[in-house]
Structure formats: C-alpha cells, structure tokens
Amino acid sequence: MGRDGRPTPQTGPTAVVAALVASVRAALDAAGLATADIAAAGLSAPGPLDHRTGIILTTQNIAGFVDANFPIAARLAADLGGPQVFVDRDTAMAAIGEGTIGAAKGARDFVYLTVSTGVGGAIVSGGRMIRGVTNTAGELGHFPVGMDRDVRCRCGSFGNLAEAYGAAEASIVYAKAATGDARAVALIARAEAALANLAVGIVNALNPERIVVGGSVAEHEPAHVLEPMRRAIAERAFKVPAAAAKVVPSALGADVSIIGAALAARDRASGGGDWFL
Amino acid sequence: MGRDGRPTPQTGPTAVVAALVASVRAALDAAGLATADIAAAGLSAPGPLDHRTGIILTTQNIAGFVDANFPIAARLAADLGGPQVFVDRDTAMAAIGEGTIGAAKGARDFVYLTVSTGVGGAIVSGGRMIRGVTNTAGELGHFPVGMDRDVRCRCGSFGNLAEAYGAAEASIVYAKAATGDARAVALIARAEAALANLAVGIVNALNPERIVVGGSVAEHEPAHVLEPMRRAIAERAFKVPAAAAKVVPSALGADVSIIGAALAARDRASGGGDWFL
C-alpha cells in the first residue's frame, strides 16, 4: 500500500487539487501502481459539502474555500485522468469506516464522535446515515451545552480547551494539568462536563446502540473523554436508552477517515452505499 | 365526531384500560357509532414504549406504569372487542400528524418539538422517523443545555420553569413576569436561553428543513418560544443549515397528538406507515 502526506496549500482550490494529484501519484508510485490500476478514489474533506455531487460549499480553514461551491470531485477526477472520485465529510467517512469494518459493525443505530482539536460527528439511525436537508447533519460538536458566556464559543468543545488555555493544541493542556496547573485542571473539568452533557443528550435524543469515539484527544486521553461520557450516561440519561448505549473507542484509529474514504469509494463505484448516501 | 375526555386513573394499568374503554364507548355514543363501525384506533401515550408491539415499558407520571412492560395495545383491543389498536409516543403521534397533514407536510427532514409543562420531541430525517435502538429517540427536551448546577434538572426545560418558580404551571410564571416580577423575568430569560441553545443544536446536528413547535407554552407564548429560537439560529447556528431551517408553529394545535394517532392508526391498519415505523 502506498502512502503520501503533505500540507494543505493555502493558495486556493486549484493548488489544493494539484497537491492532491501529486499526492495520489506519489502514493501510487510507492505501491508500484499506475492511475489506470485504480477504479475509484475516496476523498475525505471538511464540510459543509454535497457528497452526492462532490461539491465543497465552503471550508473555513482552507484559504480559497469560503463560499467556493467548488466541484472538487469532478476536478480531481479530471486531473487524475482516470478513476471516479467520491467525496464526503471527514466524520461521515469515519462513520462509514467504523460501521463497515470497525467498532460500529453490525450496529444500525450509532453515533461517531471525533474529539480532537474540535468535536464533530456523524449519526447513523435505523441503518441509514442522517444527512439533513442540506447534508450538514452530524455536527454534534456544536450542540451548545453551556449557558454562560465566559468562553468565546459556547459549544464546550475541545477546540476551545486549547484556545481557552492559550495553547496550540489540547495535548499541551493535559500535560499542564498533569503537573498540577490549576487553570489547566479547571478547563479540563469544564471540557469533561461539556462532553458529559453531550453524551447524555446524544443518548436521550438519538438512542444509539453505540457511540464510537475517535480523534486524537479521545485516543490519548480516554480517561478524560470516554470515561466522563460513560459516567454521565449511567447517572443522568434516561434509563431505557442509557442501558442500550455503549461508549466505545474507535477501532480504526487515526486513519479512520482514510479507511472510510476507501470503503465509501469502493461501495459507491459498485453502485452500493445506499445506507450512507 | 365524538369526543370524550376524562382524568387518568392512578390505580394501575387495568383501571387505565377500563377508563380508555369507557371513553371510547362514550365518544362512539356521542357520534352515533358502534365499536363494530371502527376499523382501527390510535393511542397516544407517554414513553418509553414499543410502538411495534404496543407495549408501554414504563411511564413515570401514571401510577402502576413504572417498569410495567404493559401490553396496552393488545389489552385495549381485547377489551374493546373490535378494532386493532396502535400505540405510539405522544410526540411521535404529533410528528405523524404534522408530517401528514400539518406544518411539516412535504418536508423529509423535520423536528417536532413540544414546549408545554415539559419539552419533548420527535425527529424525522430523510423521510423516516428516527427511532433509535430501543425506540426512545426524540427526547430533545432532555438534551442538557446548561452546565451549572443551580437547578435540579439541567435540561433547562419549561417543566423546570414552573418548578423553579414554585408554580403549578409555566403560564403562571409568564403572568408574573408580565407584572414585572423579577424572579419570573429571570427564569423566563433562562428558559429562553435554553430553548435558543436547543434550537441551535438541533439545526447543527440534524439539519432539518422545519422545526414545528407545538405545546401549550409555545401556543400561548410564541414570543418567548419561537422567536428566541429563530434569533439564535440566525445568530449562532452554522450558516448552511441555518439558512435551510424554518421554525414554524404547529398547524394542528392542542389536538396534534390525537389527530396524529388517528392518522397513524389509519395508515398502520392499511399496511402503511413505513416512514414512521
């Protein structure tokens, strides 16, 4: 298997497509394959986007993608000169991966939650992914779980943990807390309370069989992520849905969205994927 | 059309079924009909319950229904001696009503929210009702939207508004606020903030086309219910789902669950109702 990684260009969509094409070619070279050898490619991207048409509507964190309505799937397919390209939101790809071969395999009702620099998610209910009317459903990280206004964004997400502390990323805050830094300890307690509320809300509102939790913070700090979620569900969620819900770690780890993208491309290229489209 | 209402007995399931049978007979008499004239009956009940089997698992507010696993649909059908009986949660019945002939007609992605003594709901996504693994999905009133512990339940629901004030129902608190009572004003502001957070969360997580808001408080105090929801969505929800979401009042009013129950019974008796089962 070939693998290639490179930074996202910040000079607009054309540069991003060129970097993606170069990355695909490098990965194929490493695997001793040609473009003609691949039938389909999957692209995991931040939203909001339209997974059916392969158009990225807007993406805040990449220059040139704000209100761009950029047909990235078609452009990438054309520039690759071969395979069909299927795009979906990173969290949707992760849910496809976990649902197909990972921690949610066999579950018809599950939530994938990523806890890293931000909190995001995807919802599968009754065996179908919840998309919403404009394909943006699943943004569970932005369910407001706090009512005071002492933090900039009231989502209580882990993005805010790092921001609130003034650190580049959440791992620094956890390291500070381990040395007894009172401000770090307090902010982590706050983030745990927000996650706990989110878990109770997910269980009560969606009644999932599993909540699969991925993302770098969840992976490295399960005691501060999965455990508070489990405790809150047991203590505060309604009895019937609480008894049915298991909080489990991602089975596919850091590559969950990449693996999901490959599985999504395979399924969609063969006319399948009905459950997540 | 015949109509009959009576208080819910608090002496156990057998008494409740007897009261329901008596009520059905009185309504039929008033309409000049016999039991043999009706093909199916719908029963709207508090959950958690299993709408497929017609079993009420538990109901906190009716004596004798805690952990009862009571087969109310079968018992009611037997005692009525005629029609099939179909049971569903009150908020699911309301969503069936609004989705079939009401304010959500034609929408494939909508949320029904009831704001009365408590806050409850039902979710329809991609044209199908979200049920969850044990049929309790939709309890949006219990998505925790506050992180402080100064109120008993942290849902921020309107049930708490009355409780927090020490009034029998929310309408009293609104009346007090209108006379300038500072505590009532503060509690209402808090309830509005909770509803606003809930609205933002619903829009971000579920991306509905419509949020249909029913319930007595919503009906009588739209400026304190629908308006804060609309403002919060416009100000704080993500742009794409916010632009797609309309907050609208229930079209079926106080009878929404009764009308929904009749429509559900009609559809299920004829082998339909796939979208909400």
Tab-separated table of N, CA and C in Angstrom, chain B residues 40-177:
chain	number	residue	atom	x	y	z
B	40	ALA	N	-59.891	0.675	13.245
B	40	ALA	CA	-58.625	0.789	13.968
B	40	ALA	C	-58.681	1.988	14.891
B	41	ALA	N	-57.931	1.891	15.979
B	41	ALA	CA	-57.847	3.000	16.927
B	41	ALA	C	-56.389	3.327	17.203
B	42	GLY	N	-56.104	4.609	17.411
B	42	GLY	CA	-54.748	5.038	17.749
B	42	GLY	C	-54.690	5.500	19.185
B	43	LEU	N	-53.612	5.139	19.861
B	43	LEU	CA	-53.446	5.530	21.263
B	43	LEU	C	-52.130	6.287	21.423
B	44	SER	N	-52.237	7.547	21.795
B	44	SER	CA	-51.065	8.388	22.058
B	44	SER	C	-50.742	8.311	23.537
B	45	ALA	N	-49.501	7.920	23.861
B	45	ALA	CA	-49.138	7.690	25.269
B	45	ALA	C	-47.757	8.248	25.557
B	46	PRO	N	-47.471	8.523	26.832
B	46	PRO	CA	-46.097	8.888	27.155
B	46	PRO	C	-45.195	7.659	27.037
B	47	GLY	N	-43.928	7.883	26.751
B	47	GLY	CA	-42.991	6.777	26.626
B	47	GLY	C	-42.241	6.556	27.917
B	48	PRO	N	-41.225	5.687	27.917
B	48	PRO	CA	-40.819	4.871	26.777
B	48	PRO	C	-41.774	3.704	26.520
B	49	LEU	N	-41.942	3.415	25.226
B	49	LEU	CA	-42.829	2.334	24.819
B	49	LEU	C	-42.293	1.713	23.536
B	50	ASP	N	-42.860	0.574	23.186
B	50	ASP	CA	-42.506	-0.062	21.915
B	50	ASP	C	-43.716	0.052	20.990
B	51	HIS	N	-43.591	0.938	20.006
B	51	HIS	CA	-44.739	1.195	19.129
B	51	HIS	C	-45.047	0.009	18.225
B	52	ARG	N	-44.052	-0.860	18.014
B	52	ARG	CA	-44.315	-2.009	17.134
B	52	ARG	C	-45.158	-3.062	17.840
B	53	THR	N	-44.852	-3.315	19.102
B	53	THR	CA	-45.579	-4.342	19.853
B	53	THR	C	-46.718	-3.758	20.691
B	54	GLY	N	-46.743	-2.428	20.835
B	54	GLY	CA	-47.799	-1.813	21.638
B	54	GLY	C	-47.622	-2.001	23.126
B	55	ILE	N	-46.382	-2.137	23.558
B	55	ILE	CA	-46.085	-2.328	24.986
B	55	ILE	C	-45.521	-1.048	25.586
B	56	ILE	N	-46.132	-0.586	26.676
B	56	ILE	CA	-45.575	0.546	27.425
B	56	ILE	C	-44.569	-0.003	28.424
B	57	LEU	N	-43.313	0.416	28.280
B	57	LEU	CA	-42.261	-0.105	29.152
B	57	LEU	C	-42.393	0.472	30.558
B	58	THR	N	-42.496	1.796	30.595
B	58	THR	CA	-42.561	2.479	31.892
B	58	THR	C	-43.082	3.883	31.630
B	59	THR	N	-43.832	4.419	32.566
B	59	THR	CA	-44.311	5.790	32.453
B	59	THR	C	-44.313	6.390	33.845
B	60	GLN	N	-43.471	7.384	34.045
B	60	GLN	CA	-43.254	7.919	35.389
B	60	GLN	C	-44.496	8.537	36.013
B	61	ASN	N	-45.319	9.177	35.184
B	61	ASN	CA	-46.363	10.015	35.776
B	61	ASN	C	-47.709	9.329	35.971
B	62	ILE	N	-47.787	8.034	35.687
B	62	ILE	CA	-49.048	7.323	35.915
B	62	ILE	C	-48.761	6.156	36.858
B	63	ALA	N	-49.429	6.141	37.992
B	63	ALA	CA	-49.185	5.096	38.999
B	63	ALA	C	-49.429	3.719	38.391
B	64	GLY	N	-48.520	2.791	38.679
B	64	GLY	CA	-48.683	1.423	38.189
B	64	GLY	C	-48.025	1.171	36.847
B	65	PHE	N	-47.434	2.193	36.255
B	65	PHE	CA	-46.812	2.026	34.942
B	65	PHE	C	-45.278	2.084	35.002
B	66	VAL	N	-44.710	2.012	36.188
B	66	VAL	CA	-43.253	2.037	36.291
B	66	VAL	C	-42.715	0.606	36.138
B	67	ASP	N	-41.832	0.443	35.138
B	67	ASP	CA	-41.302	-0.891	34.812
B	67	ASP	C	-42.423	-1.908	34.624
B	68	ALA	N	-43.470	-1.484	33.972
B	68	ALA	CA	-44.663	-2.321	33.883
B	68	ALA	C	-44.617	-3.290	32.700
B	69	ASN	N	-43.914	-2.900	31.613
B	69	ASN	CA	-43.957	-3.684	30.372
B	69	ASN	C	-45.383	-4.122	30.061
B	70	PHE	N	-46.265	-3.150	30.038
B	70	PHE	CA	-47.688	-3.431	29.934
B	70	PHE	C	-48.162	-3.430	28.468
B	71	PRO	N	-48.746	-4.557	28.004
B	71	PRO	CA	-49.177	-4.664	26.599
B	71	PRO	C	-50.494	-3.933	26.358
B	72	ILE	N	-50.414	-2.606	26.398
B	72	ILE	CA	-51.646	-1.811	26.414
B	72	ILE	C	-52.445	-1.926	25.118
B	73	ALA	N	-51.741	-2.036	23.983
B	73	ALA	CA	-52.467	-2.113	22.708
B	73	ALA	C	-53.304	-3.392	22.651
B	74	ALA	N	-52.698	-4.511	23.013
B	74	ALA	CA	-53.410	-5.793	22.973
B	74	ALA	C	-54.566	-5.813	23.980
B	75	ARG	N	-54.311	-5.296	25.196
B	75	ARG	CA	-55.349	-5.295	26.229
B	75	ARG	C	-56.524	-4.404	25.842
B	76	LEU	N	-56.198	-3.272	25.278
B	76	LEU	CA	-57.254	-2.339	24.883
B	76	LEU	C	-58.069	-2.918	23.723
B	77	ALA	N	-57.384	-3.538	22.776
B	77	ALA	CA	-58.077	-4.152	21.636
B	77	ALA	C	-59.013	-5.261	22.124
B	78	ALA	N	-58.517	-6.077	23.059
B	78	ALA	CA	-59.337	-7.181	23.582
B	78	ALA	C	-60.560	-6.640	24.308
B	79	ASP	N	-60.350	-5.626	25.146
B	79	ASP	CA	-61.461	-5.111	25.941
B	79	ASP	C	-62.452	-4.306	25.107
B	80	LEU	N	-61.976	-3.717	24.031
B	80	LEU	CA	-62.892	-3.013	23.124
B	80	LEU	C	-63.671	-4.031	22.298
B	81	GLY	N	-63.063	-5.198	22.093
B	81	GLY	CA	-63.736	-6.273	21.381
B	81	GLY	C	-63.952	-5.990	19.909
B	82	GLY	N	-63.068	-5.253	19.309
B	82	GLY	CA	-63.259	-4.985	17.894
B	82	GLY	C	-62.005	-4.523	17.175
B	83	PRO	N	-61.758	-3.241	17.178
B	83	PRO	CA	-60.716	-2.672	16.314
B	83	PRO	C	-59.298	-3.054	16.730
B	84	GLN	N	-58.402	-3.028	15.764
B	84	GLN	CA	-56.976	-3.071	16.072
B	84	GLN	C	-56.614	-1.775	16.792
B	85	VAL	N	-55.664	-1.847	17.719
B	85	VAL	CA	-55.218	-0.642	18.425
B	85	VAL	C	-53.722	-0.452	18.174
B	86	PHE	N	-53.349	0.759	17.789
B	86	PHE	CA	-51.940	1.078	17.539
B	86	PHE	C	-51.496	2.172	18.506
B	87	VAL	N	-50.423	1.887	19.223
B	87	VAL	CA	-49.944	2.846	20.214
B	87	VAL	C	-48.633	3.468	19.745
B	88	ASP	N	-48.413	4.713	20.115
B	88	ASP	CA	-47.129	5.360	19.860
B	88	ASP	C	-46.958	6.494	20.868
B	89	ARG	N	-45.709	6.965	20.971
B	89	ARG	CA	-45.426	8.049	21.905
B	89	ARG	C	-46.156	9.313	21.460
B	90	ASP	N	-46.589	10.118	22.414
B	90	ASP	CA	-47.349	11.334	22.093
B	90	ASP	C	-46.632	12.234	21.080
B	91	THR	N	-45.323	12.395	21.249
B	91	THR	CA	-44.596	13.275	20.334
B	91	THR	C	-44.434	12.637	18.952
B	92	ALA	N	-44.347	11.304	18.898
B	92	ALA	CA	-44.285	10.632	17.597
B	92	ALA	C	-45.622	10.800	16.873
B	93	MET	N	-46.711	10.654	17.620
B	93	MET	CA	-48.046	10.853	17.034
B	93	MET	C	-48.173	12.283	16.500
B	94	ALA	N	-47.658	13.236	17.266
B	94	ALA	CA	-47.713	14.637	16.833
B	94	ALA	C	-46.931	14.827	15.535
B	95	ALA	N	-45.753	14.207	15.457
B	95	ALA	CA	-44.942	14.329	14.239
B	95	ALA	C	-45.636	13.672	13.048
B	96	ILE	N	-46.305	12.546	13.300
B	96	ILE	CA	-47.054	11.883	12.233
B	96	ILE	C	-48.168	12.808	11.734
B	97	GLY	N	-48.846	13.470	12.684
B	97	GLY	CA	-49.906	14.408	12.320
B	97	GLY	C	-49.381	15.593	11.523
B	98	GLU	N	-48.344	16.237	12.051
B	98	GLU	CA	-47.795	17.423	11.375
B	98	GLU	C	-47.179	17.044	10.026
B	99	GLY	N	-46.538	15.882	9.964
B	99	GLY	CA	-45.900	15.448	8.725
B	99	GLY	C	-46.896	15.040	7.653
B	100	THR	N	-48.054	14.528	8.082
B	100	THR	CA	-49.043	14.037	7.113
B	100	THR	C	-49.952	15.149	6.601
B	101	ILE	N	-50.482	15.958	7.524
B	101	ILE	CA	-51.441	16.992	7.080
B	101	ILE	C	-51.149	18.364	7.702
B	102	GLY	N	-50.040	18.499	8.409
B	102	GLY	CA	-49.801	19.740	9.145
B	102	GLY	C	-48.650	20.581	8.640
B	103	ALA	N	-47.951	21.196	9.574
B	103	ALA	CA	-46.929	22.193	9.260
B	103	ALA	C	-45.660	21.590	8.666
B	104	ALA	N	-45.518	20.262	8.715
B	104	ALA	CA	-44.326	19.624	8.145
B	104	ALA	C	-44.669	18.833	6.889
B	105	LYS	N	-45.880	19.019	6.387
B	105	LYS	CA	-46.287	18.293	5.186
B	105	LYS	C	-45.305	18.565	4.047
B	106	GLY	N	-44.823	17.515	3.428
B	106	GLY	CA	-43.897	17.678	2.300
B	106	GLY	C	-42.438	17.749	2.707
B	107	ALA	N	-42.162	17.927	3.989
B	107	ALA	CA	-40.763	18.004	4.448
B	107	ALA	C	-40.252	16.607	4.770
B	108	ARG	N	-39.076	16.272	4.273
B	108	ARG	CA	-38.484	14.966	4.578
B	108	ARG	C	-37.568	15.028	5.799
B	109	ASP	N	-37.190	16.241	6.170
B	109	ASP	CA	-36.322	16.426	7.333
B	109	ASP	C	-36.950	17.477	8.243
B	110	PHE	N	-37.560	16.995	9.327
B	110	PHE	CA	-38.132	17.954	10.258
B	110	PHE	C	-38.078	17.430	11.684
B	111	VAL	N	-38.196	18.376	12.594
B	111	VAL	CA	-38.246	18.048	14.015
B	111	VAL	C	-39.555	18.589	14.548
B	112	TYR	N	-40.270	17.752	15.303
B	112	TYR	CA	-41.424	18.255	16.045
B	112	TYR	C	-40.974	18.470	17.474
B	113	LEU	N	-41.252	19.656	17.994
B	113	LEU	CA	-40.845	19.988	19.354
B	113	LEU	C	-42.085	20.448	20.107
B	114	THR	N	-42.325	19.862	21.266
B	114	THR	CA	-43.438	20.332	22.089
B	114	THR	C	-42.883	21.062	23.300
B	115	VAL	N	-43.399	22.249	23.528
B	115	VAL	CA	-42.975	23.062	24.661
B	115	VAL	C	-44.215	23.332	25.508
B	116	SER	N	-44.374	22.514	26.548
B	116	SER	CA	-45.524	22.715	27.436
B	116	SER	C	-45.018	22.550	28.868
B	117	THR	N	-45.608	21.665	29.665
B	117	THR	CA	-45.059	21.504	31.016
B	117	THR	C	-43.656	20.920	30.945
B	118	GLY	N	-43.370	20.188	29.890
B	118	GLY	CA	-42.020	19.709	29.626
B	118	GLY	C	-41.691	19.980	28.176
B	119	VAL	N	-40.492	19.639	27.776
B	119	VAL	CA	-40.093	19.763	26.377
B	119	VAL	C	-39.819	18.363	25.851
B	120	GLY	N	-40.436	18.021	24.746
B	120	GLY	CA	-40.220	16.707	24.140
B	120	GLY	C	-40.184	16.852	22.647
B	121	GLY	N	-39.943	15.766	21.938
B	121	GLY	CA	-39.874	15.903	20.502
B	121	GLY	C	-39.853	14.604	19.754
B	122	ALA	N	-39.801	14.738	18.441
B	122	ALA	CA	-39.641	13.601	17.542
B	122	ALA	C	-38.862	14.106	16.336
B	123	ILE	N	-38.034	13.222	15.779
B	123	ILE	CA	-37.139	13.610	14.696
B	123	ILE	C	-37.468	12.803	13.448
B	124	VAL	N	-37.655	13.485	12.327
B	124	VAL	CA	-37.829	12.814	11.040
B	124	VAL	C	-36.667	13.245	10.151
B	125	SER	N	-35.939	12.273	9.629
B	125	SER	CA	-34.769	12.590	8.808
B	125	SER	C	-34.770	11.734	7.552
B	126	GLY	N	-34.576	12.374	6.413
B	126	GLY	CA	-34.587	11.632	5.150
B	126	GLY	C	-35.912	10.925	4.922
B	127	GLY	N	-36.996	11.509	5.425
B	127	GLY	CA	-38.311	10.925	5.224
B	127	GLY	C	-38.663	9.798	6.176
B	128	ARG	N	-37.809	9.537	7.181
B	128	ARG	CA	-38.096	8.457	8.128
B	128	ARG	C	-37.976	8.940	9.566
B	129	MET	N	-38.867	8.460	10.419
B	129	MET	CA	-38.761	8.837	11.819
B	129	MET	C	-37.587	8.117	12.459
B	130	ILE	N	-36.806	8.895	13.215
B	130	ILE	CA	-35.667	8.356	13.954
B	130	ILE	C	-36.208	7.684	15.211
B	131	ARG	N	-35.966	6.404	15.344
B	131	ARG	CA	-36.499	5.664	16.486
B	131	ARG	C	-35.427	5.279	17.499
B	132	GLY	N	-34.222	5.010	17.019
B	132	GLY	CA	-33.178	4.530	17.922
B	132	GLY	C	-33.315	3.042	18.165
B	133	VAL	N	-32.357	2.498	18.912
B	133	VAL	CA	-32.272	1.038	19.048
B	133	VAL	C	-33.357	0.486	19.970
B	134	THR	N	-33.860	1.306	20.915
B	134	THR	CA	-34.952	0.836	21.780
B	134	THR	C	-36.142	1.799	21.731
B	135	ASN	N	-36.298	2.480	20.596
B	135	ASN	CA	-37.496	3.278	20.307
B	135	ASN	C	-37.707	4.496	21.197
B	136	THR	N	-36.661	5.017	21.797
B	136	THR	CA	-36.856	6.194	22.652
B	136	THR	C	-36.285	7.476	22.050
B	137	ALA	N	-35.770	7.408	20.831
B	137	ALA	CA	-35.171	8.602	20.234
B	137	ALA	C	-36.189	9.736	20.138
B	138	GLY	N	-35.684	10.969	20.188
B	138	GLY	CA	-36.548	12.128	20.044
B	138	GLY	C	-36.704	12.957	21.307
B	139	GLU	N	-36.128	12.478	22.418
B	139	GLU	CA	-36.275	13.207	23.689
B	139	GLU	C	-35.370	14.434	23.702
B	140	LEU	N	-35.711	15.381	22.865
B	140	LEU	CA	-34.878	16.576	22.720
B	140	LEU	C	-34.977	17.486	23.928
B	141	GLY	N	-36.041	17.353	24.693
B	141	GLY	CA	-36.202	18.201	25.870
B	141	GLY	C	-35.176	17.902	26.931
B	142	HIS	N	-34.530	16.776	26.789
B	142	HIS	CA	-33.565	16.400	27.814
B	142	HIS	C	-32.145	16.418	27.292
B	143	PHE	N	-31.912	17.226	26.253
B	143	PHE	CA	-30.546	17.496	25.832
B	143	PHE	C	-30.022	18.560	26.793
B	144	PRO	N	-29.047	18.207	27.624
B	144	PRO	CA	-28.599	19.199	28.615
B	144	PRO	C	-28.010	20.411	27.903
B	145	VAL	N	-28.541	21.580	28.211
B	145	VAL	CA	-28.053	22.786	27.560
B	145	VAL	C	-27.503	23.787	28.564
B	146	GLY	N	-27.350	23.364	29.804
B	146	GLY	CA	-26.749	24.240	30.806
B	146	GLY	C	-25.728	23.464	31.607
B	147	MET	N	-24.687	24.134	32.079
B	147	MET	CA	-23.644	23.403	32.787
B	147	MET	C	-23.591	23.721	34.277
B	148	ASP	N	-24.367	24.691	34.724
B	148	ASP	CA	-24.337	24.974	36.156
B	148	ASP	C	-25.330	24.064	36.878
B	149	ARG	N	-25.172	24.000	38.181
B	149	ARG	CA	-25.974	23.029	38.927
B	149	ARG	C	-26.984	23.716	39.844
B	150	ASP	N	-27.417	24.908	39.474
B	150	ASP	CA	-28.323	25.620	40.372
B	150	ASP	C	-29.791	25.259	40.143
B	151	VAL	N	-30.041	24.421	39.183
B	151	VAL	CA	-31.404	23.915	39.016
B	151	VAL	C	-31.350	22.399	39.079
B	152	ARG	N	-32.435	21.807	39.550
B	152	ARG	CA	-32.434	20.374	39.834
B	152	ARG	C	-32.104	19.541	38.607
B	153	CYS	N	-32.831	19.815	37.538
B	153	CYS	CA	-32.560	19.118	36.288
B	153	CYS	C	-31.862	20.114	35.390
B	154	ARG	N	-30.893	19.649	34.636
B	154	ARG	CA	-30.111	20.591	33.851
B	154	ARG	C	-30.581	20.697	32.415
B	155	CYS	N	-31.784	20.239	32.164
B	155	CYS	CA	-32.292	20.289	30.798
B	155	CYS	C	-32.649	21.712	30.400
B	156	GLY	N	-32.948	22.541	31.352
B	156	GLY	CA	-33.409	23.878	31.019
B	156	GLY	C	-34.792	23.871	30.398
B	157	SER	N	-35.556	22.837	30.673
B	157	SER	CA	-36.864	22.736	30.027
B	157	SER	C	-37.892	23.608	30.739
B	158	PHE	N	-39.023	23.772	30.092
B	158	PHE	CA	-40.070	24.602	30.646
B	158	PHE	C	-40.755	23.961	31.840
B	159	GLY	N	-40.658	22.645	31.959
B	159	GLY	CA	-41.137	21.992	33.172
B	159	GLY	C	-40.424	22.586	34.365
B	160	ASN	N	-39.126	22.827	34.179
B	160	ASN	CA	-38.331	23.402	35.256
B	160	ASN	C	-38.675	24.853	35.518
B	161	LEU	N	-39.164	25.527	34.500
B	161	LEU	CA	-39.551	26.929	34.670
B	161	LEU	C	-40.603	27.016	35.773
B	162	ALA	N	-41.664	26.224	35.641
B	162	ALA	CA	-42.721	26.226	36.652
B	162	ALA	C	-42.178	25.748	37.988
B	163	GLU	N	-41.427	24.654	37.948
B	163	GLU	CA	-40.862	24.077	39.174
B	163	GLU	C	-39.922	25.058	39.860
B	164	ALA	N	-39.065	25.675	39.041
B	164	ALA	CA	-38.067	26.577	39.627
B	164	ALA	C	-38.745	27.762	40.298
B	165	TYR	N	-39.857	28.176	39.739
B	165	TYR	CA	-40.565	29.318	40.325
B	165	TYR	C	-41.406	28.892	41.515
B	166	GLY	N	-41.805	27.607	41.481
B	166	GLY	CA	-42.696	27.121	42.527
B	166	GLY	C	-44.155	27.296	42.154
B	167	ALA	N	-44.408	27.294	40.830
B	167	ALA	CA	-45.780	27.438	40.341
B	167	ALA	C	-46.263	26.102	39.789
B	168	ALA	N	-47.567	25.961	39.675
B	168	ALA	CA	-48.126	24.707	39.172
B	168	ALA	C	-47.860	24.551	37.684
B	169	GLU	N	-47.867	25.661	36.955
B	169	GLU	CA	-47.560	25.564	35.533
B	169	GLU	C	-46.902	26.832	35.001
B	170	ALA	N	-46.306	26.678	33.811
B	170	ALA	CA	-45.489	27.754	33.258
B	170	ALA	C	-46.285	29.037	33.028
B	171	SER	N	-47.582	28.901	32.681
B	171	SER	CA	-48.380	30.090	32.356
B	171	SER	C	-48.400	31.090	33.523
B	172	ILE	N	-48.376	30.562	34.742
B	172	ILE	CA	-48.361	31.434	35.922
B	172	ILE	C	-47.078	32.272	35.958
B	173	VAL	N	-45.974	31.654	35.582
B	173	VAL	CA	-44.695	32.369	35.599
B	173	VAL	C	-44.709	33.494	34.561
B	174	TYR	N	-45.283	33.217	33.382
B	174	TYR	CA	-45.380	34.259	32.351
B	174	TYR	C	-46.270	35.408	32.827
B	175	ALA	N	-47.352	35.062	33.505
B	175	ALA	CA	-48.257	36.097	34.029
B	175	ALA	C	-47.530	36.957	35.061
B	176	LYS	N	-46.763	36.316	35.940
B	176	LYS	CA	-45.995	37.049	36.955
B	176	LYS	C	-44.966	37.966	36.284
B	177	ALA	N	-44.305	37.444	35.267
B	177	ALA	CA	-43.292	38.242	34.568
B	177	ALA	C	-43.927	39.484	33.945
